[in-house]
Each structure stands twice: as structure tokens, then as C-alpha cells.
Amino acid sequence: MVKGLYGFLTLGVLVFTGGPTHASFPLELNPPRVVVRYGDSVSVTCSTSSTDYEGMGWEATFGGKSLEQDVNVVTWTVENLTDWTIEPKCYINLNDGEQPSIVLPVILYKTPDRVSISVLSHSGPMVEGTQYQLQCDIQNITPRQNLVVKWYKGNKLLDIVTYSNVSKRPEDVSATLMISPNRNDDGAQYRCISELDLGPEGPQPHPTVTSEPLKINVHYPPTFSRPEAENHLDIRVGEEITLNCTATGRPTPKYRWQSSDFQEALFTPPSEVPGTYTCTAYNQIGEISKTFTVNPKPKGDRTKFWVIIGFGLGLAIVVVIVYAVVKYRAGPNSII
Ligand SMILES: *[C@@H]1O[C@H](CO)[C@@H](O)[C@H](O)[C@H]1NC(C)=O
Ligand SMILES: *[C@@H]1O[C@H](CO)[C@@H](O)[C@H](O)[C@H]1NC(C)=O
Ligand SMILES: *[C@@H]1O[C@H](CO)[C@@H](O)[C@H](O)[C@H]1NC(C)=O
């Protein structure tokens, strides 16, 4: 508590006595800070509200102005700003011997020469479920602390990378992204975008450079659309059936049928041969099998039908005969 209060007081004293923002400070820069693209021109005025001074000027590696008298504005101008570490300073020589000065904050920026995207330690198609590292290389950019790298898959923003280390000179910067693609990512396009967010004084919209898209191919093992390990099929003698072993996979699956040199997804077994048929769909990534058991259609069904019909008819005939006999015995005047 005491420490916090002390800190606050120290800050208050600093602002009050010497801060350039305070009204009593004799110099004012316009604009107060600049953001300049490498090689562009820049011009900043330094003015004073003081009347009690010998002269004022700018001290800088480029565009410096030696002490001028009888002016209340001096301008720092550079046609082609290329000094990465420039710190222009405006000063004033007061009559009391003091020489207050103010340093102009300059952000000199450079957009990258090239932004490229690559897969680290890998080439060719990716395999589903495996992790890969994408790298975005940003060549010759500054300042790094204003750099924002954005990763996209298609139009979807995946990640944003920022940098805390300060740099003034151009350098190569890289960002990485871990991905674990699945089959739906086959053909997906990744991009990285280098963006310089230079604050309110900086250019709007932010200068951006986008990499060429990186298109990925994802390989995955064959799978059946409906998970069926085993299929049982009833087959009637003389009827043709087709066993469907179609699987999806990438690369496109190949097929083999057990004890046969047939190699398509659809197989028509000879109908007079019931039995077990196993097919395997395979590619470079893996394989999957499916077994069809073809049973002959039970022969009994139709016979049973006729047995029931026959039995019913027989029963009806017996009933009619019994009725006729009973009626005959009872005589013609009976009520039955
Ligand atoms: C600016 O300065 C750089 C380095 O001195 C030079 O290569 C470039 O040609 C200059 N550009 C202009 C427009 O004068
Ligand atoms: C950033 O700065 C820290 C501390 O100075 C250093 O350890 C680290 O390696 C720097 N990072 C990069 C990417 O230069
Ligand atoms: C075989 O199965 C696949 C996937 O289940 C399906 O798309 C295809 O139409 C089927 N083919 C036949 C001839 O039934």
C-alpha cells in the first residue's frame, strides 16, 4: 500500500515537472509521432510557445537543422527515410541556459519481400490423424513487434500469432501451426497472412502480404459407409445376387476376393455355389474386410403352403360329406 502510493507520487512528480505533455514544456511536435514506410518522405514541425530563447533546431542523422534564431517553428524533413534507428530530436536554447529537447518517436516499417508457407520435414500427401507442422516464412520485415501473422484454412481463421521481441531492422520471421488433418481436409488450402498493425498513426487498412495457398492432400484407409463386419444373404437357386464391397478411401481402394482373382468392388457369385465370400478393400494406408455368407433359400416354403391348402380342402370335403350323410339319415322332413 505504501509502496503503491509512493509509485503514484513519483509518477505525478515526473509528469508535473518535466513531461513534454505538460503545458509548461516549451516544445511541441506536430505530428507528435510518425509511422513511415521505408524510403518514404517525412516532415514534422517543432514549435515553441516560449518567447525567452536564443534559437531552436533539430538534431538527427538525416534532415538535421542547426540552431535557427528568430523562428518559433523548425521543420525536420527527409525525402527518403532509410535510417532504421533514427531518433530525431528537437531542441531549444533558452536564455536561462537550459536546453530542453524532445525526441520524435519514429516507426520505420517495411512490408515483407515474400511470404511463403511450407510443411516442415515432410513432402507429399498427408495421412489422416498424423500431426504436421506448417511454417510461414516472412522475409525481410520490420518492426516485428507490430507483426500479426494470421493462419487460415480456406476462409476460416485458425490462429493469430504476435511477437513481443522488439526489432528495428528488417529480419526474417517465421510462425508455425500444428495441424492434424482428417479426410474432410483433403484438398483444403492453407494460407498465412503477414499484417503490420502500426497503431492509429499507421496506414489503414493494415499493410498485408498473403502467401500462396498450400493445398494439402489427405490419405486415409478404406472404410465402409455402413459398418458391417458380416453380411448374410439368402440366395435362391437360379437367382443372381451381387455382393457389394464398395469402400471409400484415398488413394481409391483396390479390392480382392478370397479364393478368386476377381478385383472389383461388386462381385456376382455363381448362384449355384452358396458359401462364404470375403472381400478386402485396401490401399497404401490400410485395409478392411467384409464377409458375405450366401445361404441357399430354404426349399420347404412352397411345399408347406400346398400342404396347408390341401389339408384345408380335405377338411372341407369331410365336413360336406358328413353333413350330407346326416341330412339323408334324418329324412326329407327334418329341419336340418
Ligand atoms: C532511397 O534511398 C535508398 C538507399 O539509400 C535508395 O536505394 C533508393 O533508391 C532511394 N529512393 C529514392 C526514391 O530516392
Ligand atoms: C526474444 O527475447 C528473449 C529474451 O531476450 C529471447 O530469449 C528469445 O530467444 C527472443 N525470441 C526470438 C524469437 O528472438
Ligand atoms: C454399393 O455400395 C455403395 C456404398 O454403400 C453404394 O454407393 C453403391 O450404390 C452400391 N452399388 C450397388 C450396385 O448397389
Tab-separated table of C-alpha atoms and ligand atoms in Angstrom:
chain	number	residue	atom	x	y	z
A	1	MET	CA	0.000	0.000	0.000
A	2	VAL	CA	2.715	2.443	0.984
A	3	LYS	CA	4.834	1.324	-1.957
A	4	GLY	CA	1.932	1.827	-4.380
A	5	LEU	CA	1.275	5.316	-3.090
A	6	TYR	CA	4.941	6.197	-3.395
A	7	GLY	CA	4.985	4.969	-7.014
A	8	PHE	CA	1.947	7.055	-7.812
A	9	LEU	CA	3.522	10.159	-6.291
A	10	THR	CA	6.768	9.633	-8.207
A	11	LEU	CA	4.819	9.394	-11.489
A	12	GLY	CA	2.847	12.522	-10.591
A	13	VAL	CA	6.011	14.488	-9.899
A	14	LEU	CA	7.585	13.343	-13.181
A	15	VAL	CA	4.632	14.477	-15.252
A	16	PHE	CA	4.365	17.723	-13.378
A	17	THR	CA	7.996	18.821	-13.668
A	18	GLY	CA	9.408	17.634	-16.954
A	19	GLY	CA	6.872	15.765	-19.084
A	20	PRO	CA	6.639	17.011	-22.664
A	21	THR	CA	2.846	16.815	-22.463
A	22	HIS	CA	2.680	19.457	-19.793
A	23	ALA	CA	1.713	22.963	-20.843
A	24	SER	CA	4.844	24.498	-19.321
A	25	PHE	CA	7.114	22.454	-21.609
A	26	PRO	CA	8.374	24.838	-24.331
A	27	LEU	CA	8.335	22.465	-27.347
A	28	GLU	CA	5.545	20.774	-29.275
A	29	LEU	CA	5.825	18.305	-32.174
A	30	ASN	CA	3.289	18.043	-34.937
A	31	PRO	CA	2.534	15.238	-35.530
A	32	PRO	CA	3.763	14.016	-32.131
A	33	ARG	CA	4.874	10.630	-33.567
A	34	VAL	CA	5.278	9.257	-37.078
A	35	VAL	CA	4.923	5.948	-38.857
A	36	VAL	CA	6.883	5.947	-42.117
A	37	ARG	CA	7.299	3.337	-44.822
A	38	TYR	CA	10.911	2.581	-45.674
A	39	GLY	CA	12.064	5.072	-48.347
A	40	ASP	CA	9.097	7.432	-47.939
A	41	SER	CA	9.303	11.119	-47.143
A	42	VAL	CA	8.526	12.558	-43.734
A	43	SER	CA	8.069	16.022	-42.337
A	44	VAL	CA	7.482	17.080	-38.724
A	45	THR	CA	7.280	20.543	-37.255
A	46	CYS	CA	8.593	21.546	-33.887
A	47	SER	CA	7.143	24.733	-32.444
A	48	THR	CA	7.601	26.658	-29.237
A	49	SER	CA	5.347	28.728	-27.076
A	50	SER	CA	8.335	30.273	-25.311
A	51	THR	CA	9.455	33.851	-26.020
A	52	ASP	CA	12.593	33.802	-23.910
A	53	TYR	CA	15.071	31.830	-26.071
A	54	GLU	CA	18.079	32.198	-28.356
A	55	GLY	CA	17.078	29.686	-31.028
A	56	MET	CA	15.925	26.164	-31.822
A	57	GLY	CA	16.834	23.282	-34.132
A	58	TRP	CA	16.715	19.568	-34.962
A	59	GLU	CA	19.429	17.048	-34.256
A	60	ALA	CA	19.239	13.949	-36.487
A	61	THR	CA	21.425	11.663	-38.609
A	62	PHE	CA	19.359	12.839	-41.604
A	63	GLY	CA	17.452	16.086	-42.015
A	64	GLY	CA	19.089	17.802	-39.039
A	65	LYS	CA	18.761	21.595	-38.708
A	66	SER	CA	21.394	23.654	-36.951
A	67	LEU	CA	20.313	26.313	-34.477
A	68	GLU	CA	17.980	28.889	-36.047
A	69	GLN	CA	17.251	32.241	-34.498
A	70	ASP	CA	14.148	34.412	-34.743
A	71	VAL	CA	11.856	31.497	-35.570
A	72	ASN	CA	9.271	29.714	-33.475
A	73	VAL	CA	8.913	26.694	-35.817
A	74	VAL	CA	11.590	24.371	-37.228
A	75	THR	CA	10.780	21.527	-39.594
A	76	TRP	CA	12.503	18.195	-39.839
A	77	THR	CA	12.220	16.838	-43.379
A	78	VAL	CA	13.663	13.759	-45.085
A	79	GLU	CA	12.833	12.892	-48.694
A	80	ASN	CA	13.791	9.247	-48.440
A	81	LEU	CA	13.876	7.867	-44.907
A	82	THR	CA	16.086	4.779	-44.759
A	83	ASP	CA	17.800	5.017	-41.348
A	84	TRP	CA	16.294	2.213	-39.224
A	85	THR	CA	17.487	3.641	-35.913
A	86	ILE	CA	16.900	7.336	-36.488
A	87	GLU	CA	15.967	9.362	-33.384
A	88	PRO	CA	15.366	12.987	-34.437
A	89	LYS	CA	15.497	15.408	-31.555
A	90	CYS	CA	14.128	18.918	-31.462
A	91	TYR	CA	15.795	21.273	-29.012
A	92	ILE	CA	15.597	24.852	-27.855
A	93	ASN	CA	18.247	27.046	-26.249
A	94	LEU	CA	16.564	29.075	-23.549
A	95	ASN	CA	18.046	32.336	-22.333
A	96	ASP	CA	18.478	30.914	-18.836
A	97	GLY	CA	20.997	28.391	-20.264
A	98	GLU	CA	18.699	25.396	-20.223
A	99	GLN	CA	18.374	23.265	-23.390
A	100	PRO	CA	15.170	21.211	-23.217
A	101	SER	CA	14.700	18.750	-26.062
A	102	ILE	CA	12.143	16.250	-27.255
A	103	VAL	CA	12.729	13.081	-29.240
A	104	LEU	CA	10.337	12.280	-32.065
A	105	PRO	CA	9.195	8.642	-31.890
A	106	VAL	CA	9.664	7.197	-35.404
A	107	ILE	CA	8.391	3.820	-36.542
A	108	LEU	CA	10.034	2.944	-39.838
A	109	TYR	CA	8.346	-0.092	-41.314
A	110	LYS	CA	8.927	-2.385	-44.238
A	111	THR	CA	6.485	-4.866	-45.720
A	112	PRO	CA	7.938	-8.331	-46.393
A	113	ASP	CA	9.593	-9.161	-49.704
A	114	ARG	CA	7.956	-12.546	-49.651
A	115	VAL	CA	5.590	-14.615	-47.511
A	116	SER	CA	5.638	-18.339	-48.111
A	117	ILE	CA	4.127	-21.396	-46.490
A	118	SER	CA	5.603	-24.883	-46.271
A	119	VAL	CA	5.282	-28.191	-44.446
A	120	LEU	CA	8.199	-28.920	-42.129
A	121	SER	CA	10.141	-32.161	-42.680
A	122	HIS	CA	7.516	-33.670	-44.929
A	123	SER	CA	6.571	-33.811	-48.572
A	124	GLY	CA	3.772	-35.428	-50.491
A	125	PRO	CA	0.311	-36.388	-49.244
A	126	MET	CA	-0.521	-36.314	-45.549
A	127	VAL	CA	-2.014	-39.222	-43.642
A	128	GLU	CA	-5.205	-38.787	-41.648
A	129	GLY	CA	-4.656	-38.445	-37.901
A	130	THR	CA	-0.959	-37.589	-38.176
A	131	GLN	CA	0.431	-34.286	-36.920
A	132	TYR	CA	2.225	-31.933	-39.264
A	133	GLN	CA	3.855	-28.589	-38.733
A	134	LEU	CA	3.200	-25.782	-41.169
A	135	GLN	CA	5.654	-22.926	-41.308
A	136	CYS	CA	5.074	-19.414	-42.557
A	137	ASP	CA	8.254	-17.622	-43.613
A	138	ILE	CA	8.116	-13.864	-43.723
A	139	GLN	CA	11.170	-12.381	-45.377
A	140	ASN	CA	12.678	-9.042	-44.580
A	141	ILE	CA	10.065	-7.365	-42.405
A	142	THR	CA	10.143	-4.810	-39.591
A	143	PRO	CA	9.118	-3.969	-36.914
A	144	ARG	CA	8.476	-7.430	-35.539
A	145	GLN	CA	6.556	-6.129	-32.523
A	146	ASN	CA	3.872	-4.808	-34.914
A	147	LEU	CA	3.636	-8.011	-36.900
A	148	VAL	CA	0.473	-10.114	-36.746
A	149	VAL	CA	0.523	-13.452	-38.548
A	150	LYS	CA	-2.870	-14.949	-39.343
A	151	TRP	CA	-3.390	-18.576	-40.338
A	152	TYR	CA	-6.337	-19.523	-42.500
A	153	LYS	CA	-7.818	-22.772	-43.752
A	154	GLY	CA	-9.985	-21.692	-46.653
A	155	ASN	CA	-11.789	-18.649	-45.248
A	156	LYS	CA	-11.644	-19.861	-41.670
A	157	LEU	CA	-9.255	-18.086	-39.325
A	158	LEU	CA	-7.311	-20.734	-37.393
A	159	ASP	CA	-4.711	-18.850	-35.396
A	160	ILE	CA	-3.171	-15.450	-34.771
A	161	VAL	CA	0.492	-15.091	-33.851
A	162	THR	CA	2.071	-11.950	-32.406
A	163	TYR	CA	5.636	-11.164	-31.338
A	164	SER	CA	6.834	-9.473	-28.206
A	165	ASN	CA	10.528	-9.083	-29.040
A	166	VAL	CA	11.359	-5.677	-30.370
A	167	SER	CA	13.233	-5.219	-33.639
A	168	LYS	CA	14.082	-2.095	-35.611
A	169	ARG	CA	15.854	-3.578	-38.596
A	170	PRO	CA	14.337	-5.916	-41.193
A	171	GLU	CA	14.709	-9.595	-40.476
A	172	ASP	CA	13.195	-12.935	-41.421
A	173	VAL	CA	10.401	-14.031	-39.100
A	174	SER	CA	8.570	-17.324	-39.048
A	175	ALA	CA	5.397	-18.672	-37.469
A	176	THR	CA	4.319	-22.283	-37.135
A	177	LEU	CA	0.984	-24.055	-36.954
A	178	MET	CA	0.389	-27.668	-35.893
A	179	ILE	CA	-2.298	-29.463	-37.857
A	180	SER	CA	-3.761	-32.948	-37.653
A	181	PRO	CA	-5.836	-33.221	-40.821
A	182	ASN	CA	-8.754	-35.577	-41.340
A	183	ARG	CA	-10.355	-36.865	-44.542
A	184	ASN	CA	-12.567	-33.790	-44.850
A	185	ASP	CA	-9.429	-31.675	-45.141
A	186	ASP	CA	-8.429	-33.401	-48.362
A	187	GLY	CA	-7.914	-30.577	-50.850
A	188	ALA	CA	-8.028	-27.875	-48.134
A	189	GLN	CA	-5.985	-24.746	-48.756
A	190	TYR	CA	-3.929	-23.147	-46.008
A	191	ARG	CA	-2.649	-19.587	-46.163
A	192	CYS	CA	-0.767	-17.287	-43.865
A	193	ILE	CA	-1.075	-13.543	-43.911
A	194	SER	CA	1.522	-11.119	-42.628
A	195	GLU	CA	-0.121	-7.985	-41.303
A	196	LEU	CA	1.528	-4.879	-39.852
A	197	ASP	CA	-0.620	-3.247	-37.189
A	198	LEU	CA	1.151	0.075	-36.735
A	199	GLY	CA	-1.395	1.721	-34.466
A	200	PRO	CA	-3.637	4.740	-35.065
A	201	GLU	CA	-0.856	6.698	-36.816
A	202	GLY	CA	-0.154	3.781	-39.127
A	203	PRO	CA	-1.680	3.078	-42.512
A	204	GLN	CA	-5.277	1.853	-42.745
A	205	PRO	CA	-6.037	-0.767	-43.825
A	206	HIS	CA	-3.015	-2.534	-42.375
A	207	PRO	CA	-0.377	-3.457	-44.967
A	208	THR	CA	-0.758	-7.185	-45.589
A	209	VAL	CA	1.040	-9.762	-47.680
A	210	THR	CA	-0.593	-13.154	-48.254
A	211	SER	CA	1.228	-16.370	-49.011
A	212	GLU	CA	0.388	-18.562	-51.966
A	213	PRO	CA	-2.128	-21.173	-50.778
A	214	LEU	CA	-0.795	-24.533	-49.658
A	215	LYS	CA	-3.143	-27.260	-50.840
A	216	ILE	CA	-2.973	-30.473	-48.864
A	217	ASN	CA	-3.923	-33.982	-49.884
A	218	VAL	CA	-5.011	-36.294	-47.091
A	219	HIS	CA	-4.790	-40.050	-47.443
A	220	TYR	CA	-6.894	-42.372	-45.319
A	221	PRO	CA	-7.624	-46.107	-45.158
A	222	PRO	CA	-10.703	-47.670	-46.803
A	223	THR	CA	-13.898	-47.652	-44.774
A	224	PHE	CA	-17.367	-48.981	-45.483
A	225	SER	CA	-20.121	-46.390	-45.416
A	226	ARG	CA	-22.218	-48.671	-43.229
A	227	PRO	CA	-20.124	-50.590	-40.725
A	228	GLU	CA	-20.991	-54.185	-41.454
A	229	ALA	CA	-18.469	-56.779	-40.486
A	230	GLU	CA	-20.527	-59.613	-41.815
A	231	ASN	CA	-23.363	-59.946	-44.244
A	232	HIS	CA	-25.724	-62.880	-44.527
A	233	LEU	CA	-27.602	-63.239	-47.743
A	234	ASP	CA	-30.187	-65.779	-48.739
A	235	ILE	CA	-29.890	-66.917	-52.273
A	236	ARG	CA	-32.433	-68.887	-54.276
A	237	VAL	CA	-31.231	-71.387	-56.815
A	238	GLY	CA	-31.096	-69.800	-60.224
A	239	GLU	CA	-31.184	-66.220	-58.835
A	240	GLU	CA	-28.400	-63.733	-59.398
A	241	ILE	CA	-27.136	-61.598	-56.500
A	242	THR	CA	-24.413	-59.011	-56.224
A	243	LEU	CA	-22.077	-58.676	-53.286
A	244	ASN	CA	-21.221	-55.013	-52.750
A	245	CYS	CA	-17.825	-54.348	-51.167
A	246	THR	CA	-17.584	-50.675	-52.150
A	247	ALA	CA	-15.405	-48.738	-49.688
A	248	THR	CA	-14.245	-45.128	-49.600
A	249	GLY	CA	-10.586	-44.329	-49.096
A	250	ARG	CA	-7.769	-42.318	-50.541
A	251	PRO	CA	-5.998	-43.342	-52.660
A	252	THR	CA	-9.028	-45.086	-54.216
A	253	PRO	CA	-9.202	-48.582	-52.709
A	254	LYS	CA	-8.432	-51.720	-54.668
A	255	TYR	CA	-10.295	-54.966	-53.999
A	256	ARG	CA	-9.555	-58.638	-53.716
A	257	TRP	CA	-11.953	-61.521	-53.143
A	258	GLN	CA	-10.868	-64.552	-51.212
A	259	SER	CA	-10.058	-67.585	-53.346
A	260	SER	CA	-10.706	-65.664	-56.519
A	261	ASP	CA	-8.672	-63.400	-58.716
A	262	PHE	CA	-11.627	-61.025	-59.073
A	263	GLN	CA	-10.644	-57.447	-58.284
A	264	GLU	CA	-13.729	-55.213	-58.376
A	265	ALA	CA	-15.991	-53.871	-55.633
A	266	LEU	CA	-19.046	-55.676	-56.935
A	267	PHE	CA	-18.924	-59.475	-57.204
A	268	THR	CA	-21.594	-61.784	-58.553
A	269	PRO	CA	-21.025	-65.271	-57.197
A	270	PRO	CA	-22.192	-68.220	-59.280
A	271	SER	CA	-25.724	-68.727	-57.872
A	272	GLU	CA	-25.417	-72.451	-57.578
A	273	VAL	CA	-22.487	-72.041	-55.193
A	274	PRO	CA	-23.577	-70.895	-51.718
A	275	GLY	CA	-20.744	-70.337	-49.295
A	276	THR	CA	-18.658	-67.673	-47.667
A	277	TYR	CA	-17.148	-64.829	-49.675
A	278	THR	CA	-14.643	-62.466	-48.089
A	279	CYS	CA	-13.541	-59.279	-49.786
A	280	THR	CA	-10.810	-56.901	-48.762
A	281	ALA	CA	-10.641	-53.247	-49.756
A	282	TYR	CA	-7.093	-51.910	-49.440
A	283	ASN	CA	-4.837	-49.010	-50.255
A	284	GLN	CA	-1.399	-47.782	-49.139
A	285	ILE	CA	-2.772	-46.674	-45.767
A	286	GLY	CA	-4.684	-49.743	-44.658
A	287	GLU	CA	-7.285	-52.355	-45.430
A	288	ILE	CA	-10.697	-53.546	-44.311
A	289	SER	CA	-12.549	-56.796	-44.912
A	290	LYS	CA	-16.149	-57.871	-45.179
A	291	THR	CA	-17.585	-61.379	-45.269
A	292	PHE	CA	-20.743	-62.417	-47.098
A	293	THR	CA	-22.381	-65.716	-46.252
A	294	VAL	CA	-24.584	-66.874	-49.068
A	295	ASN	CA	-27.167	-69.431	-47.928
A	296	PRO	CA	-29.412	-71.344	-50.323
A	297	LYS	CA	-33.029	-70.284	-49.918
A	298	PRO	CA	-34.813	-72.993	-47.846
A	299	LYS	CA	-36.757	-75.278	-50.306
A	300	GLY	CA	-39.534	-76.052	-47.767
A	301	ASP	CA	-41.548	-72.851	-48.055
A	302	ARG	CA	-43.755	-73.609	-51.085
A	303	THR	CA	-44.411	-77.248	-50.097
A	304	LYS	CA	-45.641	-76.109	-46.705
A	305	PHE	CA	-48.090	-73.765	-48.428
A	306	TRP	CA	-49.577	-76.533	-50.533
A	307	VAL	CA	-49.735	-78.898	-47.548
A	308	ILE	CA	-51.831	-76.373	-45.643
A	309	ILE	CA	-54.107	-75.728	-48.641
A	310	GLY	CA	-54.532	-79.481	-49.204
A	311	PHE	CA	-55.266	-80.089	-45.570
A	312	GLY	CA	-57.904	-77.341	-45.538
A	313	LEU	CA	-59.608	-78.665	-48.691
A	314	GLY	CA	-59.652	-82.221	-47.298
A	315	LEU	CA	-61.246	-80.983	-44.100
A	316	ALA	CA	-63.942	-79.083	-46.031
A	317	ILE	CA	-64.820	-82.159	-48.135
A	318	VAL	CA	-65.122	-84.308	-45.000
A	319	VAL	CA	-67.476	-81.754	-43.392
A	320	VAL	CA	-69.701	-81.646	-46.519
A	321	ILE	CA	-69.878	-85.475	-46.717
A	322	VAL	CA	-70.707	-85.795	-43.013
A	323	TYR	CA	-73.431	-83.174	-43.425
A	324	ALA	CA	-74.893	-84.960	-46.472
A	325	VAL	CA	-74.964	-88.293	-44.642
A	326	VAL	CA	-76.584	-86.810	-41.555
A	327	LYS	CA	-79.231	-84.998	-43.657
A	328	TYR	CA	-80.024	-88.175	-45.647
A	329	ARG	CA	-80.474	-90.172	-42.436
A	330	ALA	CA	-82.735	-87.612	-40.874
A	331	GLY	CA	-85.169	-87.832	-43.768
A	332	PRO	CA	-86.653	-85.160	-46.077
A	333	ASN	CA	-88.895	-83.567	-43.426
A	334	SER	CA	-86.126	-82.804	-40.978
A	335	ILE	CA	-85.380	-79.199	-40.247
A	336	ILE	CA	-81.590	-79.668	-40.657
B	1	LIG	C1	16.170	5.988	-51.103
B	1	LIG	O1	17.389	5.564	-50.523
B	1	LIG	C2	17.763	4.222	-50.834
B	1	LIG	C3	19.007	3.883	-50.043
B	1	LIG	O2	19.860	4.949	-49.935
B	1	LIG	C4	17.951	4.099	-52.335
B	1	LIG	O3	18.303	2.771	-52.652
B	1	LIG	C5	16.681	4.497	-53.033
B	1	LIG	O4	16.874	4.483	-54.440
B	1	LIG	C6	16.233	5.881	-52.609
B	1	LIG	N1	14.928	6.163	-53.164
B	1	LIG	C7	14.582	7.353	-53.656
B	1	LIG	C8	13.197	7.497	-54.185
B	1	LIG	O5	15.353	8.289	-53.673
B	2	LIG	C1	13.060	-12.848	-27.549
B	2	LIG	O1	13.807	-12.338	-26.482
B	2	LIG	C2	14.118	-13.272	-25.480
B	2	LIG	C3	14.793	-12.559	-24.341
B	2	LIG	O2	15.620	-11.552	-24.800
B	2	LIG	C4	14.983	-14.377	-26.077
B	2	LIG	O3	15.273	-15.336	-25.109
B	2	LIG	C5	14.232	-15.027	-27.223
B	2	LIG	O4	15.026	-16.008	-27.861
B	2	LIG	C6	13.796	-13.977	-28.237
B	2	LIG	N1	12.952	-14.613	-29.231
B	2	LIG	C7	13.187	-14.513	-30.527
B	2	LIG	C8	12.228	-15.196	-31.403
B	2	LIG	O5	14.123	-13.896	-30.984
B	3	LIG	C1	-22.573	-50.363	-53.326
B	3	LIG	O1	-22.433	-49.672	-52.086
B	3	LIG	C2	-22.109	-48.312	-52.232
B	3	LIG	C3	-21.813	-47.742	-50.862
B	3	LIG	O2	-22.609	-48.320	-49.876
B	3	LIG	C4	-23.224	-47.592	-52.944
B	3	LIG	O3	-22.918	-46.243	-53.100
B	3	LIG	C5	-23.443	-48.235	-54.300
B	3	LIG	O4	-24.553	-47.639	-54.937
B	3	LIG	C6	-23.664	-49.720	-54.169
B	3	LIG	N1	-23.723	-50.312	-55.507
B	3	LIG	C7	-24.672	-51.151	-55.882
B	3	LIG	C8	-24.590	-51.656	-57.280
B	3	LIG	O5	-25.589	-51.475	-55.125
